[in-house]
mmCIF file of C-alpha atoms in Angstrom:
data_model
loop_
_atom_site.group_PDB
_atom_site.id
_atom_site.type_symbol
_atom_site.label_atom_id
_atom_site.label_comp_id
_atom_site.label_asym_id
_atom_site.label_seq_id
_atom_site.Cartn_x
_atom_site.Cartn_y
_atom_site.Cartn_z
ATOM 1 C CA LYS E 1 -18.149 13.939 -7.247
ATOM 2 C CA LEU E 2 -16.470 15.724 -4.341
ATOM 3 C CA VAL E 3 -15.085 12.404 -3.085
ATOM 4 C CA ALA E 4 -13.752 11.665 -6.576
ATOM 5 C CA PHE E 5 -12.034 15.068 -6.691
ATOM 6 C CA LEU E 6 -10.476 14.460 -3.273
ATOM 7 C CA ALA E 7 -9.369 11.004 -4.434
ATOM 8 C CA ILE E 8 -7.581 12.461 -7.477
ATOM 9 C CA LEU E 9 -5.991 15.153 -5.307
ATOM 10 C CA ALA E 10 -4.757 12.572 -2.785
ATOM 11 C CA LEU E 11 -3.460 10.238 -5.507
ATOM 12 C CA ILE E 12 -1.509 12.937 -7.328
ATOM 13 C CA LEU E 13 -0.277 14.875 -4.289
ATOM 14 C CA GLY E 14 0.660 11.787 -2.277
ATOM 15 C CA ASN E 15 2.555 10.015 -5.040
ATOM 16 C CA VAL E 16 4.250 13.062 -6.590
ATOM 17 C CA VAL E 17 5.516 14.346 -3.237
ATOM 18 C CA ALA E 18 6.491 10.862 -2.037
ATOM 19 C CA ILE E 19 8.679 10.279 -5.089
ATOM 20 C CA ARG E 20 10.800 13.322 -4.146
ATOM 21 C CA GLN E 21 11.497 12.268 -0.565
ATOM 22 C CA THR E 22 14.891 11.216 0.739
ATOM 23 C CA ASN E 23 13.527 10.521 4.231
ATOM 24 C CA ILE E 24 11.783 7.137 4.360
ATOM 25 C CA LYS E 25 9.335 8.170 7.106
ATOM 26 C CA ARG E 26 8.174 11.114 5.043
ATOM 27 C CA MET E 27 7.977 8.904 1.966
ATOM 28 C CA LEU E 28 5.692 6.469 3.782
ATOM 29 C CA ALA E 29 3.636 9.347 5.192
ATOM 30 C CA TYR E 30 2.967 10.828 1.763
ATOM 31 C CA SER E 31 2.347 7.386 0.288
ATOM 32 C CA SER E 32 -0.325 6.940 2.966
ATOM 33 C CA ILE E 33 -2.080 9.994 1.515
ATOM 34 C CA ALA E 34 -2.067 8.223 -1.841
ATOM 35 C CA GLN E 35 -3.417 5.056 -0.193
ATOM 36 C CA ALA E 36 -6.319 7.143 1.120
ATOM 37 C CA GLY E 37 -6.966 8.158 -2.492
ATOM 38 C CA TYR E 38 -7.314 4.520 -3.540
ATOM 39 C CA ILE E 39 -9.716 3.931 -0.656
ATOM 40 C CA MET E 40 -11.817 6.882 -1.828
ATOM 41 C CA ILE E 41 -12.122 5.278 -5.283
ATOM 42 C CA GLY E 42 -13.999 2.472 -3.552
ATOM 43 C CA MET E 43 -16.003 4.974 -1.510
ATOM 44 C CA VAL E 44 -17.266 6.656 -4.694
ATOM 45 C CA SER E 45 -19.054 3.400 -5.542
ATOM 46 C CA MET E 46 -21.374 3.488 -2.558
ATOM 47 C CA ASN E 47 -22.907 0.105 -3.245
ATOM 48 C CA GLN E 48 -22.203 -3.241 -1.621
ATOM 49 C CA HIS E 49 -19.251 -3.916 -3.940
ATOM 50 C CA GLY E 50 -17.699 -0.526 -3.201
ATOM 51 C CA LEU E 51 -18.115 -0.761 0.569
ATOM 52 C CA SER E 52 -16.725 -4.292 0.536
ATOM 53 C CA SER E 53 -13.664 -3.148 -1.437
ATOM 54 C CA VAL E 54 -12.993 -0.349 1.070
ATOM 55 C CA ALA E 55 -13.220 -2.752 4.009
ATOM 56 C CA TYR E 56 -10.856 -5.226 2.345
ATOM 57 C CA TYR E 57 -8.413 -2.479 1.328
ATOM 58 C CA ILE E 58 -8.141 -1.132 4.874
ATOM 59 C CA PHE E 59 -7.695 -4.643 6.266
ATOM 60 C CA ALA E 60 -5.068 -5.702 3.715
ATOM 61 C CA TYR E 61 -3.010 -2.539 3.958
ATOM 62 C CA MET E 62 -3.027 -2.607 7.736
ATOM 63 C CA PHE E 63 -0.497 -5.450 7.642
ATOM 64 C CA ALA E 64 1.827 -3.859 5.075
ATOM 65 C CA ASN E 65 1.801 -0.462 6.789
ATOM 66 C CA MET E 66 2.295 -1.989 10.219
ATOM 67 C CA GLY E 67 5.277 -4.016 9.009
ATOM 68 C CA ALA E 68 6.910 -1.204 7.043
ATOM 69 C CA TYR E 69 6.610 1.347 9.837
ATOM 70 C CA ALA E 70 7.850 -1.190 12.395
ATOM 71 C CA ILE E 71 11.016 -1.847 10.386
ATOM 72 C CA VAL E 72 11.621 1.861 9.791
ATOM 73 C CA ALA E 73 11.231 2.497 13.541
ATOM 74 C CA ILE E 74 13.629 -0.350 14.379
ATOM 75 C CA PHE E 75 16.167 0.901 11.827
ATOM 76 C CA GLU E 76 15.996 4.458 13.154
ATOM 77 C CA ASP E 77 16.358 3.255 16.743
ATOM 78 C CA LYS E 78 19.472 1.227 15.872
ATOM 79 C CA THR E 79 21.118 3.677 13.463
ATOM 80 C CA GLY E 80 19.671 7.112 14.228
ATOM 81 C CA SER E 81 18.880 7.622 10.544
ATOM 82 C CA CYS E 82 15.675 7.895 8.488
ATOM 83 C CA GLN E 83 17.461 8.586 5.209
ATOM 84 C CA ILE E 84 16.750 6.183 2.368
ATOM 85 C CA GLU E 85 20.439 6.197 1.404
ATOM 86 C CA SER E 86 21.234 4.740 4.844
ATOM 87 C CA TYR E 87 19.563 1.514 3.713
ATOM 88 C CA ARG E 88 22.332 0.877 1.163
ATOM 89 C CA GLY E 89 23.580 -2.697 1.315
ATOM 90 C CA LEU E 90 21.192 -3.679 4.110
ATOM 91 C CA ALA E 91 20.379 -6.948 2.324
ATOM 92 C CA LYS E 92 23.935 -8.138 2.968
ATOM 93 C CA SER E 93 24.225 -7.152 6.622
ATOM 94 C CA SER E 94 20.612 -7.749 7.738
ATOM 95 C CA PRO E 95 18.947 -9.994 5.118
ATOM 96 C CA PHE E 96 15.754 -10.765 7.053
ATOM 97 C CA LEU E 97 15.071 -7.095 7.770
ATOM 98 C CA ALA E 98 15.750 -6.102 4.146
ATOM 99 C CA LEU E 99 13.607 -8.889 2.690
ATOM 100 C CA SER E 100 10.723 -8.108 5.038
ATOM 101 C CA LEU E 101 10.802 -4.391 4.184
ATOM 102 C CA ALA E 102 10.973 -5.192 0.464
ATOM 103 C CA LEU E 103 7.901 -7.429 0.727
ATOM 104 C CA PHE E 104 5.921 -4.824 2.668
ATOM 105 C CA LEU E 105 6.791 -2.153 0.098
ATOM 106 C CA LEU E 106 5.839 -4.453 -2.788
ATOM 107 C CA SER E 107 2.477 -5.087 -1.138
ATOM 108 C CA LEU E 108 1.946 -1.333 -0.713
ATOM 109 C CA ALA E 109 2.750 -0.950 -4.407
ATOM 110 C CA GLY E 110 0.128 -3.570 -5.289
ATOM 111 C CA ILE E 111 2.371 -6.326 -6.636
ATOM 112 C CA PRO E 112 0.852 -9.852 -6.804
ATOM 113 C CA PRO E 113 0.496 -12.239 -5.096
ATOM 114 C CA LEU E 114 0.630 -9.993 -2.033
ATOM 115 C CA ALA E 115 -2.533 -8.654 -0.401
ATOM 116 C CA GLY E 116 -2.038 -5.140 -1.744
ATOM 117 C CA PHE E 117 -2.625 -6.307 -5.304
ATOM 118 C CA LEU E 118 -6.110 -7.660 -4.623
ATOM 119 C CA ALA E 119 -6.925 -4.584 -2.522
ATOM 120 C CA LYS E 120 -6.218 -2.257 -5.457
ATOM 121 C CA TYR E 121 -8.011 -4.586 -7.853
ATOM 122 C CA LYS E 122 -11.114 -4.575 -5.648
ATOM 123 C CA VAL E 123 -11.477 -0.782 -5.501
ATOM 124 C CA PHE E 124 -10.836 -0.402 -9.239
ATOM 125 C CA ALA E 125 -13.310 -3.187 -10.023
ATOM 126 C CA ALA E 126 -15.973 -1.562 -7.832
ATOM 127 C CA ALA E 127 -15.680 1.721 -9.730
ATOM 128 C CA ILE E 128 -15.676 0.030 -13.144
ATOM 129 C CA SER E 129 -18.687 -2.088 -12.167
ATOM 130 C CA LEU E 130 -20.705 1.022 -11.303
ATOM 131 C CA ALA E 131 -19.603 2.838 -14.468
ATOM 132 C CA SER E 132 -20.570 -0.109 -16.675
ATOM 133 C CA ALA E 133 -23.976 -0.429 -14.987
ATOM 134 C CA ASP E 134 -24.883 3.281 -15.146
ATOM 135 C CA THR E 135 -23.725 5.537 -18.015
ATOM 136 C CA SER E 136 -24.055 8.613 -15.800
ATOM 137 C CA PHE E 137 -20.976 7.316 -13.986
ATOM 138 C CA ASP E 138 -18.776 7.050 -17.097
ATOM 139 C CA TRP E 139 -16.393 9.565 -15.489
ATOM 140 C CA LEU E 140 -15.353 6.790 -13.096
ATOM 141 C CA TYR E 141 -13.279 5.306 -15.918
ATOM 142 C CA TRP E 142 -11.135 8.462 -15.767
ATOM 143 C CA LEU E 143 -10.819 8.118 -12.011
ATOM 144 C CA VAL E 144 -9.631 4.518 -12.367
ATOM 145 C CA GLY E 145 -7.205 5.667 -15.069
ATOM 146 C CA VAL E 146 -5.681 8.210 -12.680
ATOM 147 C CA GLY E 147 -5.464 5.498 -10.036
ATOM 148 C CA LEU E 148 -3.634 3.115 -12.366
ATOM 149 C CA LEU E 149 -1.248 5.825 -13.561
ATOM 150 C CA THR E 150 -0.341 6.967 -10.066
ATOM 151 C CA ALA E 151 0.098 3.330 -8.996
ATOM 152 C CA VAL E 152 2.856 3.109 -11.611
ATOM 153 C CA PHE E 153 4.462 6.242 -10.132
ATOM 154 C CA SER E 154 4.438 4.645 -6.686
ATOM 155 C CA LEU E 155 6.586 1.796 -7.994
ATOM 156 C CA PHE E 156 9.472 4.231 -8.485
ATOM 157 C CA TYR E 157 9.804 5.336 -4.875
ATOM 158 C CA TYR E 158 9.114 1.917 -3.389
ATOM 159 C CA ALA E 159 11.576 0.320 -5.822
ATOM 160 C CA ASN E 160 14.189 2.958 -4.952
ATOM 161 C CA VAL E 161 14.349 1.692 -1.356
ATOM 162 C CA ILE E 162 14.634 -1.905 -2.576
ATOM 163 C CA LYS E 163 17.372 -0.862 -5.012
ATOM 164 C CA GLN E 164 19.340 0.745 -2.189
ATOM 165 C CA MET E 165 19.106 -2.407 -0.085
ATOM 166 C CA TYR E 166 19.874 -4.965 -2.790
ATOM 167 C CA PHE E 167 21.758 -3.318 -5.629
ATOM 168 C CA SER E 168 24.023 -0.769 -3.982
ATOM 169 C CA LYS E 169 27.739 -1.452 -4.372
ATOM 170 C CA GLU E 170 28.331 -0.123 -0.876
ATOM 171 C CA ASP E 171 28.232 -2.439 2.114
ATOM 172 C CA SER E 172 25.984 -1.444 4.987
ATOM 173 C CA PRO E 173 27.776 -0.605 8.244
ATOM 174 C CA TYR E 174 24.682 -1.703 10.152
ATOM 175 C CA LYS E 175 24.036 -5.267 11.303
ATOM 176 C CA ILE E 176 20.724 -5.019 13.081
ATOM 177 C CA GLY E 177 19.701 -7.564 15.673
ATOM 178 C CA LEU E 178 16.014 -8.035 16.397
ATOM 179 C CA SER E 179 14.250 -8.666 19.690
ATOM 180 C CA LEU E 180 11.506 -11.284 19.943
ATOM 181 C CA PRO E 181 8.707 -8.660 20.042
ATOM 182 C CA ALA E 182 10.136 -6.994 16.918
ATOM 183 C CA VAL E 183 10.326 -10.318 15.067
ATOM 184 C CA THR E 184 6.749 -11.093 16.147
ATOM 185 C CA VAL E 185 5.374 -7.820 14.758
ATOM 186 C CA ILE E 186 7.233 -8.278 11.460
ATOM 187 C CA ALA E 187 6.126 -11.922 11.224
ATOM 188 C CA ILE E 188 2.463 -10.970 11.758
ATOM 189 C CA GLY E 189 2.737 -8.415 8.955
ATOM 190 C CA LEU E 190 4.356 -10.937 6.602
ATOM 191 C CA ILE E 191 1.764 -13.600 7.364
ATOM 192 C CA GLY E 192 -0.986 -11.063 6.713
ATOM 193 C CA ILE E 193 0.234 -9.879 3.301
ATOM 194 C CA PHE E 194 0.837 -13.447 2.090
ATOM 195 C CA LEU E 195 -2.142 -15.180 3.664
ATOM 196 C CA PHE E 196 -4.715 -12.620 2.542
ATOM 197 C CA GLY E 197 -3.074 -12.279 -0.837
ATOM 198 C CA LEU E 198 -3.077 -16.032 -1.538
ATOM 199 C CA TYR E 199 -6.175 -16.972 0.460
ATOM 200 C CA PRO E 200 -8.395 -13.857 0.616
ATOM 201 C CA GLU E 201 -11.803 -15.566 0.896
ATOM 202 C CA PRO E 202 -12.261 -15.239 4.709
ATOM 203 C CA VAL E 203 -11.448 -11.523 4.621
ATOM 204 C CA LEU E 204 -13.604 -10.981 1.536
ATOM 205 C CA ARG E 205 -16.553 -12.639 3.276
ATOM 206 C CA PHE E 206 -15.926 -10.513 6.363
ATOM 207 C CA ALA E 207 -15.749 -7.371 4.191
ATOM 208 C CA ASP E 208 -19.039 -8.328 2.509
ATOM 209 C CA GLU E 209 -20.696 -8.715 5.899
ATOM 210 C CA ILE E 210 -19.460 -5.267 6.913
ATOM 211 C CA SER E 211 -20.909 -3.751 3.726
ATOM 212 C CA LYS E 212 -24.266 -5.458 4.309
ATOM 213 C CA GLY E 213 -24.343 -4.031 7.817
ATOM 214 C CA PHE E 214 -24.871 -0.531 6.419
ATOM 215 C CA GLY E 215 -28.394 -1.562 5.527
ATOM 216 C CA PHE E 216 -28.612 0.242 2.192
ATOM 217 C CA ILE E 217 -27.326 0.016 -1.351
ATOM 218 C CA ALA E 218 -27.158 3.337 -3.100
ATOM 219 C CA HIS E 219 -26.842 2.034 -6.683
#
């Protein structure tokens, strides 16, 4: 139950603190704490399903995190700012950059059909599966409930960045050009969140093989 307690702590602390941030790098940093909480929900179910869900979650979120942090780094390098309000009107001046960041944030929030949705579903399903199979794990339903509630909270701070980019009345003073390496990194992230959201079977099989490699099933 220690892992479950740490998961709840990470989910609440990460999401509550992230929602108060005005600096996008800090927002993503605290949201990463919350993402660790979701991973720990899968870790609590130390069976093949749980281990598989953890492997898939890490793999799926690698693409969204990589893409989001890459864009934030590019934006800071070009503008010198990490403030969320600096992203106002970016969709008009740099549409590709704004759309890419919006998609990465939506995947981090767990919105279908992006990879982040199935990742969250997998860890929740692993916990519910264990709870339904063994009544001594009924408390896992509460853990999943906390996970679902905090996932709703995360929508607010991710959506706030998207709102600034697309719905601000102010025009952005920044028109950001991208180098080929920058476009390549962003493109890899976009392909990952769409491909493994719409066609997850290869990654799911790979995640299952990883879980089987542990050589034991606890429950």
